[in-house]
Coordinates of N, CA and C in Angstrom, one line a residue:
Chain A
D1 N 12.4 12.1 -1.7 CA 11.1 11.1 -0.4 C 10.7 12.1 -1.0
A2 N 9.0 12.0 -1.3 CA 7.8 12.4 -0.9 C 8.0 13.2 0.6
G3 N 7.1 14.4 0.8 CA 7.3 14.8 2.2 C 6.4 14.6 2.8
I4 N 6.2 13.4 3.3 CA 5.3 12.8 4.2 C 5.4 12.3 5.7
T5 N 4.9 13.1 6.9 CA 5.6 12.9 8.0 C 4.5 12.5 8.8
Q6 N 4.6 11.1 9.8 CA 3.2 10.8 10.2 C 3.7 10.8 11.7
S7 N 2.9 10.9 13.0 CA 3.1 11.3 13.9 C 1.9 10.8 14.7
P8 N 1.9 10.0 16.3 CA 3.3 9.4 16.5 C 3.6 8.7 16.1
R9 N 5.2 7.9 15.9 CA 5.7 6.7 15.3 C 5.1 5.4 16.1
H10 N 4.8 5.6 17.5 CA 4.7 4.8 18.3 C 3.7 5.1 18.8
K11 N 2.8 4.5 19.3 CA 1.9 4.5 20.8 C 1.2 3.7 21.6
V12 N 1.1 3.2 22.5 CA 0.3 2.1 23.4 C -0.7 2.7 24.5
T13 N -1.9 2.9 23.8 CA -3.0 2.6 24.4 C -3.8 1.9 25.5
E14 N -4.6 2.3 26.3 CA -5.5 1.6 26.5 C -7.0 1.2 25.8
T15 N -7.8 0.3 26.2 CA -8.8 -0.1 25.9 C -10.0 1.1 25.7
G16 N -10.5 1.4 24.6 CA -11.7 2.6 25.2 C -11.2 3.9 25.4
T17 N -9.6 3.9 25.2 CA -9.4 5.2 25.1 C -9.9 5.7 23.9
P18 N -9.5 7.2 23.2 CA -9.7 8.0 22.2 C -7.9 8.6 21.5
V19 N -7.9 7.6 20.4 CA -6.8 8.3 19.9 C -6.5 9.1 18.4
T20 N -5.9 9.6 18.1 CA -6.1 10.6 16.6 C -4.2 9.9 16.1
L21 N -4.3 10.3 15.5 CA -3.1 9.5 14.4 C -3.1 11.1 13.6
R22 N -1.7 11.6 13.3 CA -2.1 12.6 12.1 C -0.9 12.5 10.9
C23 N -1.3 12.7 9.9 CA -0.2 12.2 9.0 C -0.2 14.4 8.0
H24 N 0.8 13.9 8.1 CA 1.1 16.0 7.6 C 2.4 15.7 6.1
Q25 N 1.5 16.5 4.9 CA 2.5 16.7 4.0 C 2.8 17.9 3.6
T26 N 3.9 18.0 3.0 CA 4.4 19.1 2.1 C 4.3 19.2 0.6
E27 N 3.5 18.2 -0.2 CA 3.4 18.2 -1.4 C 2.4 18.5 -2.5
N28 N 1.4 19.1 -1.2 CA 0.2 19.8 -1.8 C -0.7 18.6 -2.7
H29 N -0.3 17.4 -1.9 CA -1.3 16.9 -3.2 C -2.9 16.3 -2.6
R30 N -3.6 16.6 -3.9 CA -5.3 16.2 -3.6 C -5.7 15.2 -2.4
Y31 N -5.2 13.9 -2.8 CA -5.5 12.8 -1.9 C -4.4 12.3 -1.2
M32 N -5.3 12.1 -0.2 CA -4.9 11.3 0.7 C -5.6 10.2 1.5
Y33 N -4.9 9.4 2.2 CA -5.0 8.1 2.6 C -4.4 7.4 3.9
W34 N -5.8 6.6 4.5 CA -5.3 5.7 5.5 C -5.6 4.2 5.4
Y35 N -4.6 3.6 5.3 CA -4.1 2.2 5.5 C -3.9 1.5 6.5
R36 N -4.4 0.4 6.7 CA -3.8 -0.2 8.1 C -3.5 -1.8 7.7
Q37 N -2.1 -1.8 8.6 CA -1.2 -3.0 7.6 C -1.9 -4.4 8.5
D38 N -1.6 -5.4 8.7 CA -1.9 -7.0 9.5 C -1.2 -8.1 9.1
P39 N -0.8 -8.8 9.5 CA -0.2 -9.8 9.0 C -1.2 -10.7 8.2
G40 N -1.0 -11.3 7.1 CA -2.2 -11.9 7.0 C -3.4 -11.2 5.9
H41 N -3.7 -10.1 6.2 CA -4.6 -9.4 5.5 C -3.9 -8.0 4.6
G42 N -2.5 -7.9 4.4 CA -2.0 -6.8 3.7 C -2.0 -5.9 4.5
L43 N -2.4 -4.7 3.2 CA -2.8 -3.3 3.5 C -4.7 -3.1 3.2
R44 N -5.1 -2.7 3.9 CA -6.5 -2.1 3.8 C -6.9 -0.3 4.0
L45 N -7.6 -0.6 2.8 CA -8.0 1.0 3.1 C -9.4 1.7 4.4
I46 N -8.7 2.1 4.8 CA -9.7 2.6 5.6 C -10.4 3.6 5.4
H47 N -10.1 4.8 5.2 CA -10.6 6.0 5.0 C -9.6 6.9 4.3
Y48 N -10.4 7.3 2.8 CA -9.3 8.4 2.1 C -10.1 9.9 1.9
S49 N -9.4 10.8 1.3 CA -10.1 12.3 1.3 C -9.3 12.9 -0.3
Y50 N -10.5 13.5 -0.8 CA -10.0 14.1 -2.0 C -9.8 15.0 -2.1
G51 N -9.8 16.3 -1.0 CA -10.1 17.4 -1.0 C -10.1 18.0 0.9
V52 N -10.1 18.9 0.8 CA -10.1 19.9 1.9 C -11.6 19.1 2.3
K53 N -12.5 18.6 3.4 CA -13.8 18.6 4.2 C -14.3 17.4 3.3
D54 N -13.4 17.0 2.0 CA -14.4 15.9 1.5 C -13.3 14.3 1.7
T55 N -14.0 13.6 2.4 CA -13.7 12.0 2.9 C -14.6 11.2 2.8
D56 N -14.3 9.9 3.0 CA -14.7 9.0 1.9 C -14.5 7.5 2.7
K57 N -15.4 6.6 2.7 CA -15.0 5.4 3.7 C -14.2 4.3 2.6
G58 N -13.6 3.9 3.4 CA -12.6 2.2 2.7 C -13.1 1.7 3.8
E59 N -12.5 0.0 2.8 CA -13.1 -1.2 3.2 C -13.7 -1.5 4.8
V60 N -12.5 -1.2 5.8 CA -12.7 -2.0 7.1 C -12.8 0.0 7.6
S61 N -13.8 0.6 7.6 CA -13.7 2.1 7.9 C -14.7 2.1 9.6
D62 N -15.2 1.0 9.9 CA -15.9 1.2 11.0 C -15.0 1.2 12.4
G63 N -15.4 2.4 13.3 CA -14.3 2.7 14.4 C -13.9 3.4 14.4
Y64 N -13.7 3.8 13.1 CA -12.6 5.2 12.9 C -13.4 6.0 12.4
S65 N -12.7 7.4 12.4 CA -13.5 8.2 11.2 C -11.9 9.6 11.2
V66 N -12.5 10.2 10.1 CA -11.4 10.8 9.7 C -11.6 12.7 9.4
S67 N -10.9 13.3 9.5 CA -11.0 14.9 8.9 C -9.8 15.1 8.1
R68 N -9.8 16.3 7.6 CA -8.9 17.2 6.7 C -9.6 18.7 7.2
S69 N -8.9 19.4 7.9 CA -9.9 20.7 7.4 C -8.4 21.6 6.4
K70 N -7.2 20.9 6.2 CA -6.4 21.5 5.6 C -5.7 20.8 4.7
T71 N -5.0 21.2 3.5 CA -4.3 20.3 2.5 C -3.3 19.5 2.5
E72 N -3.1 19.9 4.4 CA -1.2 19.1 4.5 C -2.4 18.1 5.7
D73 N -3.2 18.3 6.1 CA -2.8 17.4 7.2 C -4.3 16.8 7.3
F74 N -3.7 15.0 7.4 CA -5.4 14.4 7.3 C -5.3 13.7 8.8
L75 N -5.9 13.3 9.3 CA -6.3 13.0 11.1 C -7.1 11.6 11.0
L76 N -6.9 10.7 11.6 CA -7.1 9.6 11.7 C -7.6 8.8 13.2
T77 N -8.9 9.6 13.7 CA -9.0 9.3 14.9 C -9.7 7.6 14.9
L78 N -9.4 7.4 16.2 CA -10.0 5.9 17.3 C -10.9 6.3 18.0
E79 N -12.4 6.3 18.3 CA -12.9 7.4 19.2 C -12.7 6.4 20.4
S80 N -12.4 5.3 20.3 CA -12.6 4.5 21.5 C -12.0 3.0 21.3
A81 N -10.6 3.4 21.6 CA -9.7 2.4 21.0 C -9.8 0.8 21.0
T82 N -9.9 -0.1 20.3 CA -10.3 -1.5 20.9 C -8.7 -2.8 20.6
S83 N -8.7 -3.8 21.2 CA -7.5 -4.5 20.6 C -7.6 -5.1 19.5
S84 N -8.6 -5.0 18.5 CA -8.3 -5.3 17.6 C -7.9 -4.1 16.2
Q85 N -7.6 -3.1 17.1 CA -7.1 -1.9 16.1 C -5.4 -1.8 16.0
T86 N -5.1 -2.6 17.4 CA -3.6 -2.9 17.1 C -3.3 -3.4 15.9
S87 N -2.1 -2.5 14.9 CA -2.0 -2.4 13.9 C -1.0 -1.1 13.7
V88 N -0.3 -1.5 12.1 CA 0.4 -0.4 11.7 C -0.4 0.2 11.0
Y89 N -0.4 1.7 11.1 CA -1.3 2.1 10.4 C -0.3 3.6 9.2
F90 N -0.3 3.3 7.7 CA 0.0 4.4 7.1 C -1.0 4.8 6.5
C91 N -0.1 6.4 6.2 CA -0.9 7.2 5.3 C 0.0 7.1 3.9
A92 N -1.2 7.8 3.1 CA -0.1 7.5 1.6 C -0.7 8.9 1.1
I93 N -0.3 9.5 -0.1 CA -0.4 10.6 -0.6 C -0.5 10.4 -2.3
S94 N -1.4 10.7 -2.9 CA -1.5 10.5 -4.6 C -1.5 12.0 -5.0
E95 N -1.1 12.1 -6.5 CA -1.3 13.7 -6.9 C -3.0 13.9 -7.5
T96 N -3.0 12.6 -8.1 CA -4.4 12.7 -8.8 C -4.7 11.4 -8.7
T97 N -5.9 11.2 -9.4 CA -6.8 9.9 -9.3 C -6.5 9.8 -10.6
G98 N -7.5 9.0 -11.0 CA -7.6 7.7 -12.6 C -6.0 7.5 -12.7
V99 N -5.7 7.6 -13.8 CA -4.5 7.1 -14.6 C -3.6 8.1 -13.9
G100 N -2.4 7.3 -13.1 CA -1.5 8.1 -11.9 C -1.7 8.1 -10.9
A101 N -2.8 7.5 -10.4 CA -3.2 7.1 -9.4 C -2.4 6.4 -8.3
E102 N -2.0 5.0 -9.1 CA -1.2 4.5 -8.7 C -0.4 4.9 -8.5
K103 N 0.5 5.8 -8.4 CA 1.8 6.6 -7.7 C 1.6 6.8 -6.3
L104 N 1.4 6.2 -5.5 CA 1.4 6.5 -3.8 C 2.6 6.6 -3.5
F105 N 2.4 7.9 -2.6 CA 3.3 8.1 -1.4 C 3.3 7.7 0.3
F106 N 3.9 6.6 0.3 CA 3.7 6.1 1.6 C 4.7 6.7 2.7
G107 N 3.9 7.3 4.0 CA 4.8 7.9 5.3 C 5.3 6.5 5.5
S108 N 6.1 6.9 6.6 CA 6.5 5.2 7.6 C 6.1 4.7 8.3
G109 N 4.9 5.5 8.7 CA 4.3 4.2 9.3 C 3.9 4.9 10.8
T110 N 2.7 4.4 11.7 CA 2.7 4.2 12.8 C 2.1 3.1 13.4
Q111 N 2.9 2.3 14.4 CA 2.7 1.1 15.2 C 1.7 1.7 16.4
L112 N 0.7 1.3 16.7 CA -0.8 1.5 17.2 C -0.8 0.1 18.1
S113 N -0.6 -0.2 19.4 CA -0.8 -1.0 20.4 C -1.7 -0.5 21.3
V114 N -3.1 -1.1 21.3 CA -3.9 -1.1 22.1 C -4.0 -2.3 23.0
L115 N -3.7 -2.1 24.4 CA -3.7 -2.8 25.5 C -5.1 -3.5 26.2
Chain B
G1 N -15.7 -7.8 -7.7 CA -15.1 -6.7 -7.6 C -13.9 -6.8 -7.3
D2 N -12.8 -6.3 -7.3 CA -11.3 -6.1 -7.7 C -10.5 -7.2 -6.6
S3 N -9.6 -7.9 -6.9 CA -8.9 -8.2 -5.6 C -8.1 -8.6 -6.5
V4 N -6.7 -9.2 -5.4 CA -5.3 -9.9 -5.6 C -5.4 -10.6 -5.2
T5 N -4.3 -11.9 -5.7 CA -4.0 -13.2 -5.0 C -2.6 -13.2 -4.4
Q6 N -2.2 -13.2 -3.9 CA -0.6 -13.8 -3.8 C 0.0 -15.1 -3.0
M7 N 0.9 -15.0 -3.8 CA 1.4 -16.6 -3.2 C 1.9 -16.0 -1.7
E8 N 1.6 -17.7 -1.1 CA 1.6 -17.3 0.3 C 3.4 -17.2 0.8
G9 N 3.9 -16.6 1.5 CA 5.3 -16.7 2.0 C 5.2 -17.6 3.3
P10 N 6.2 -16.7 4.1 CA 7.8 -16.7 3.2 C 8.4 -17.2 2.5
V11 N 9.3 -16.7 1.4 CA 10.0 -16.7 0.8 C 11.6 -17.1 1.2
T12 N 12.1 -17.8 1.5 CA 14.0 -17.7 1.7 C 14.4 -18.4 1.0
L13 N 15.6 -17.3 -0.4 CA 16.5 -17.5 -1.0 C 18.2 -17.5 -0.8
S14 N 19.0 -17.9 -0.9 CA 20.1 -17.8 -1.3 C 21.0 -16.3 -1.9
E15 N 21.4 -15.7 -2.0 CA 21.9 -14.8 -2.6 C 22.3 -15.3 -3.8
E16 N 21.8 -14.7 -5.2 CA 22.2 -15.1 -6.6 C 21.1 -16.0 -7.1
A17 N 20.6 -16.6 -5.9 CA 19.1 -17.2 -7.0 C 18.0 -16.5 -7.7
F18 N 17.2 -17.7 -8.4 CA 15.9 -17.1 -8.9 C 15.2 -17.1 -8.4
L19 N 14.3 -15.5 -8.8 CA 13.3 -14.8 -7.8 C 11.8 -15.4 -8.8
T20 N 10.7 -16.0 -8.3 CA 9.7 -16.0 -8.4 C 8.4 -15.3 -7.9
I21 N 7.8 -14.8 -7.4 CA 6.7 -14.4 -6.3 C 5.3 -14.2 -7.5
N22 N 4.4 -15.1 -7.3 CA 3.2 -15.4 -8.2 C 2.1 -13.9 -7.8
C23 N 1.7 -13.6 -8.6 CA 0.4 -12.8 -8.2 C -1.1 -12.9 -9.8
T24 N -2.3 -13.3 -9.0 CA -2.9 -13.2 -10.5 C -4.2 -12.2 -9.6
Y25 N -4.7 -12.0 -10.6 CA -6.0 -10.9 -9.8 C -7.5 -11.1 -10.8
T26 N -8.3 -10.2 -10.0 CA -9.6 -10.5 -10.6 C -10.1 -8.9 -10.7
A27 N -10.6 -8.4 -11.6 CA -10.9 -7.0 -11.9 C -12.0 -6.3 -12.5
T28 N -12.8 -5.9 -12.1 CA -13.6 -5.3 -13.3 C -13.0 -3.7 -13.8
G29 N -13.6 -3.2 -15.0 CA -13.1 -1.9 -15.4 C -11.8 -2.7 -16.5
Y30 N -10.5 -1.3 -16.1 CA -10.1 -2.0 -16.9 C -8.2 -1.3 -16.7
P31 N -7.6 -2.5 -15.7 CA -7.3 -2.1 -14.9 C -5.3 -2.0 -15.0
S32 N -5.0 -1.4 -14.3 CA -3.2 -1.4 -14.4 C -2.7 -2.5 -13.6
L33 N -1.6 -2.7 -13.3 CA -1.1 -3.4 -12.5 C 0.5 -3.3 -12.0
F34 N 1.0 -3.4 -11.0 CA 1.7 -2.8 -10.1 C 2.7 -3.5 -8.8
W35 N 4.0 -3.8 -8.6 CA 4.5 -4.0 -7.7 C 5.1 -2.8 -6.8
Y36 N 4.9 -3.3 -5.3 CA 5.2 -2.0 -4.9 C 6.1 -2.6 -3.6
V37 N 7.3 -2.3 -2.8 CA 8.0 -3.2 -2.1 C 8.1 -2.6 -0.7
Q38 N 7.9 -2.6 0.4 CA 8.1 -2.2 1.7 C 9.6 -3.2 2.2
Y39 N 10.6 -2.0 2.5 CA 12.1 -2.6 3.2 C 11.4 -2.4 4.7
P40 N 12.6 -3.3 5.4 CA 12.1 -3.0 6.8 C 12.1 -1.7 7.6
G41 N 11.0 -1.4 8.2 CA 10.5 -0.4 9.1 C 10.4 0.9 8.2
E42 N 10.0 0.9 6.8 CA 9.7 1.3 5.4 C 8.4 1.5 5.5
G43 N 7.6 2.4 4.9 CA 6.4 2.3 4.1 C 6.6 1.4 2.5
L44 N 5.7 1.9 1.4 CA 6.1 1.1 0.6 C 5.9 2.2 -0.6
Q45 N 6.7 1.5 -1.3 CA 7.2 2.2 -2.6 C 7.2 1.3 -3.6
L46 N 6.4 2.0 -4.8 CA 6.3 1.2 -6.4 C 7.7 1.3 -7.1
L47 N 7.8 -0.3 -7.2 CA 8.5 -0.3 -8.0 C 8.6 -1.0 -9.1
L48 N 7.4 -1.2 -9.5 CA 7.2 -1.3 -11.7 C 5.6 -1.5 -12.0
K49 N 5.4 -1.6 -13.0 CA 4.1 -1.2 -13.4 C 4.1 -1.8 -14.5
A50 N 2.6 -2.0 -15.3 CA 2.6 -2.3 -16.4 C 1.2 -1.6 -16.5
T51 N 1.1 -1.3 -17.3 CA -0.8 -0.6 -17.4 C -1.5 -1.7 -18.8
K52 N -0.9 -2.0 -19.1 CA -1.6 -2.8 -20.5 C -1.6 -4.3 -21.1
A53 N -2.3 -5.2 -21.2 CA -1.9 -6.2 -21.7 C -0.3 -6.3 -22.4
D54 N 0.3 -7.2 -21.9 CA 1.9 -7.8 -22.4 C 2.3 -6.5 -22.4
D55 N 2.5 -6.0 -21.4 CA 3.4 -4.5 -21.6 C 4.1 -5.5 -20.5
K56 N 5.6 -5.2 -19.9 CA 6.1 -5.7 -19.1 C 6.9 -4.4 -18.7
G57 N 6.8 -4.3 -17.1 CA 7.8 -3.6 -16.3 C 8.3 -4.3 -15.9
S58 N 9.4 -3.0 -15.3 CA 11.5 -3.7 -15.2 C 11.7 -2.4 -14.2
N59 N 12.0 -2.6 -13.0 CA 12.8 -1.9 -11.9 C 14.1 -2.5 -11.1
K60 N 15.2 -1.8 -11.1 CA 16.1 -2.6 -10.1 C 16.3 -4.0 -10.6
G61 N 16.5 -5.0 -12.0 CA 16.3 -5.8 -12.2 C 15.3 -6.9 -12.2
F62 N 14.3 -6.0 -11.3 CA 12.9 -7.1 -11.0 C 12.2 -6.8 -12.4
E63 N 11.3 -7.8 -12.9 CA 10.4 -7.6 -14.2 C 8.9 -8.2 -13.8
A64 N 8.1 -8.0 -14.5 CA 7.0 -8.4 -14.3 C 6.0 -8.0 -16.0
T65 N 5.6 -9.0 -16.2 CA 4.9 -9.3 -17.5 C 2.8 -9.0 -17.5
Y66 N 2.5 -8.2 -17.7 CA 0.8 -7.9 -17.3 C 0.5 -9.0 -18.6
R67 N 0.2 -10.5 -18.3 CA -0.4 -11.1 -18.8 C -2.4 -11.2 -18.8
K68 N -2.8 -11.0 -19.7 CA -4.2 -10.8 -20.0 C -4.7 -12.0 -19.8
E69 N -4.2 -13.2 -20.3 CA -4.9 -14.2 -20.7 C -5.4 -15.3 -19.4
T70 N -4.1 -14.7 -18.8 CA -4.1 -16.3 -17.3 C -4.3 -14.7 -16.2
T71 N -4.5 -14.0 -16.7 CA -4.7 -12.8 -15.1 C -3.5 -13.1 -14.3
S72 N -2.6 -12.6 -14.5 CA -1.7 -12.9 -14.1 C -0.5 -11.8 -14.3
F73 N 1.0 -11.5 -13.2 CA 1.5 -10.2 -13.2 C 2.7 -10.8 -12.5
H74 N 3.3 -11.9 -12.4 CA 4.5 -12.4 -11.6 C 6.1 -12.0 -11.6
L75 N 6.5 -11.5 -10.4 CA 7.3 -10.7 -10.4 C 8.7 -11.4 -10.5
E76 N 9.6 -11.3 -11.1 CA 10.8 -12.5 -11.1 C 12.1 -11.7 -11.1
K77 N 13.3 -11.7 -10.7 CA 14.6 -11.4 -10.8 C 15.5 -12.7 -10.5
G78 N 16.2 -12.1 -12.2 CA 17.4 -13.8 -11.8 C 18.4 -13.7 -10.9
S79 N 18.7 -12.6 -10.2 CA 20.0 -13.1 -9.3 C 19.6 -12.2 -8.3
V80 N 18.5 -12.5 -7.1 CA 18.3 -12.0 -5.9 C 20.1 -11.6 -4.7
Q81 N 19.5 -10.2 -4.3 CA 20.8 -10.0 -3.2 C 20.3 -10.0 -1.9
V82 N 21.2 -9.9 -0.9 CA 20.6 -10.0 0.4 C 20.0 -8.8 0.5
S83 N 20.0 -7.2 -0.3 CA 19.3 -6.2 -0.2 C 18.2 -6.5 -0.4
D84 N 17.6 -7.1 -1.1 CA 16.3 -7.5 -2.2 C 15.5 -7.9 -0.9
S85 N 16.0 -8.1 0.4 CA 14.6 -8.7 1.6 C 13.8 -7.5 2.0
A86 N 12.9 -8.3 1.7 CA 11.3 -7.1 1.9 C 10.1 -7.8 2.0
V87 N 9.4 -7.0 1.7 CA 7.8 -7.5 1.9 C 7.7 -7.1 0.2
Y88 N 7.1 -7.8 -0.4 CA 6.2 -7.4 -1.6 C 4.9 -7.7 -2.2
F89 N 4.0 -6.6 -2.9 CA 3.1 -6.3 -2.7 C 2.5 -6.3 -4.1
C90 N 1.7 -7.2 -4.6 CA 1.4 -7.0 -5.8 C -0.3 -6.0 -5.9
A91 N -0.6 -5.1 -6.7 CA -1.8 -4.3 -6.3 C -2.2 -4.1 -8.0
L92 N -3.7 -3.6 -8.1 CA -4.1 -3.4 -9.4 C -5.0 -1.9 -9.1
Y93 N -5.4 -1.3 -10.0 CA -6.0 -0.1 -10.1 C -6.9 0.0 -11.3
S94 N -8.4 -0.3 -11.1 CA -9.1 -0.6 -12.2 C -9.5 0.6 -12.7
Q95 N -9.0 1.5 -13.8 CA -10.7 2.3 -14.3 C -11.6 1.9 -14.6
G96 N -12.6 2.5 -14.1 CA -13.9 2.0 -14.2 C -14.4 0.6 -13.4
G97 N -13.7 0.5 -12.3 CA -13.7 -0.4 -11.7 C -14.1 0.4 -10.2
S98 N -13.3 -0.2 -9.2 CA -13.2 0.2 -7.5 C -12.8 1.6 -7.9
E99 N -11.5 1.7 -9.0 CA -10.8 3.3 -8.7 C -10.1 3.2 -7.6
K100 N -9.7 2.7 -7.0 CA -8.8 2.4 -5.8 C -7.8 2.0 -6.1
L101 N -6.5 1.9 -5.4 CA -5.8 0.9 -5.3 C -5.8 0.1 -4.5
V102 N -5.4 -1.4 -5.2 CA -5.9 -2.8 -4.3 C -5.1 -3.8 -3.8
F103 N -4.2 -3.7 -2.7 CA -3.5 -4.9 -2.5 C -3.3 -5.8 -2.5
G104 N -2.6 -7.1 -2.4 CA -2.4 -8.0 -2.4 C -2.3 -8.0 -0.8
K105 N -1.7 -9.3 -0.2 CA -1.8 -9.7 1.1 C -0.3 -9.6 1.6
G106 N 0.4 -9.8 0.3 CA 2.4 -9.2 0.5 C 2.4 -10.6 0.7
T107 N 4.3 -10.9 0.4 CA 5.4 -11.8 0.3 C 6.7 -11.4 1.1
K108 N 6.9 -11.9 1.6 CA 8.3 -11.7 2.4 C 9.1 -12.3 2.4
L109 N 9.9 -11.5 1.4 CA 11.3 -12.2 1.3 C 12.9 -11.7 2.0
T110 N 13.0 -13.1 2.4 CA 14.2 -13.0 3.1 C 15.7 -13.7 2.1
V111 N 17.0 -12.8 1.9 CA 17.5 -13.6 0.9 C 19.3 -13.2 1.5
N112 N 19.4 -14.5 2.1 CA 20.3 -14.9 3.1 C 22.3 -15.1 1.5
P113 N 22.5 -14.3 2.7 CA 24.6 -14.7 2.2 C 24.6 -15.7 2.1

């Protein structure tokens, strides 16, 4: 299994509080991604990173920010959590983009509940 | 833009039944097509792929053929097992298009003994 660790695995928080989810990899892969998974929507890309300090927005980036200060860590921050951000969040990594980028390795997910 | 449409679930089958999960796509550029599987409580993992028209991807008894003329990539298995119970995602990667992996909404499969 690819070395991807997401923390925490579960979190319950209140509306308006800041939340940070962490993704840590031991594979030294360049590309890292944050997805959210919701019933009826499948997986949607929030943000991704193509290197240290290089990040870009996905299709559902509003309300989220990310940071990548080291190759192995990719942080997802909800500055002020809302109930619509209740979801399962998955981190994924890939070694390359272009051909081969389809080989994403996923973490086990973080279940976030915003009350 | 790039998009994937999967058949709505959930799908419930008896063990040893034949499985088909339909997937169609719209893509710019030159798409490669994939099926990912998510077992309960886990992240997604790549099940099979096809990178050009008429290619057949296969793994663990599952097959899918890349049909450019019908823009389809349907997943099939001749005899499902209880252990195949999972959520299945069709996905595409379009070289020269969005150049991101785009997922369908997923189809939940439950296989009963």
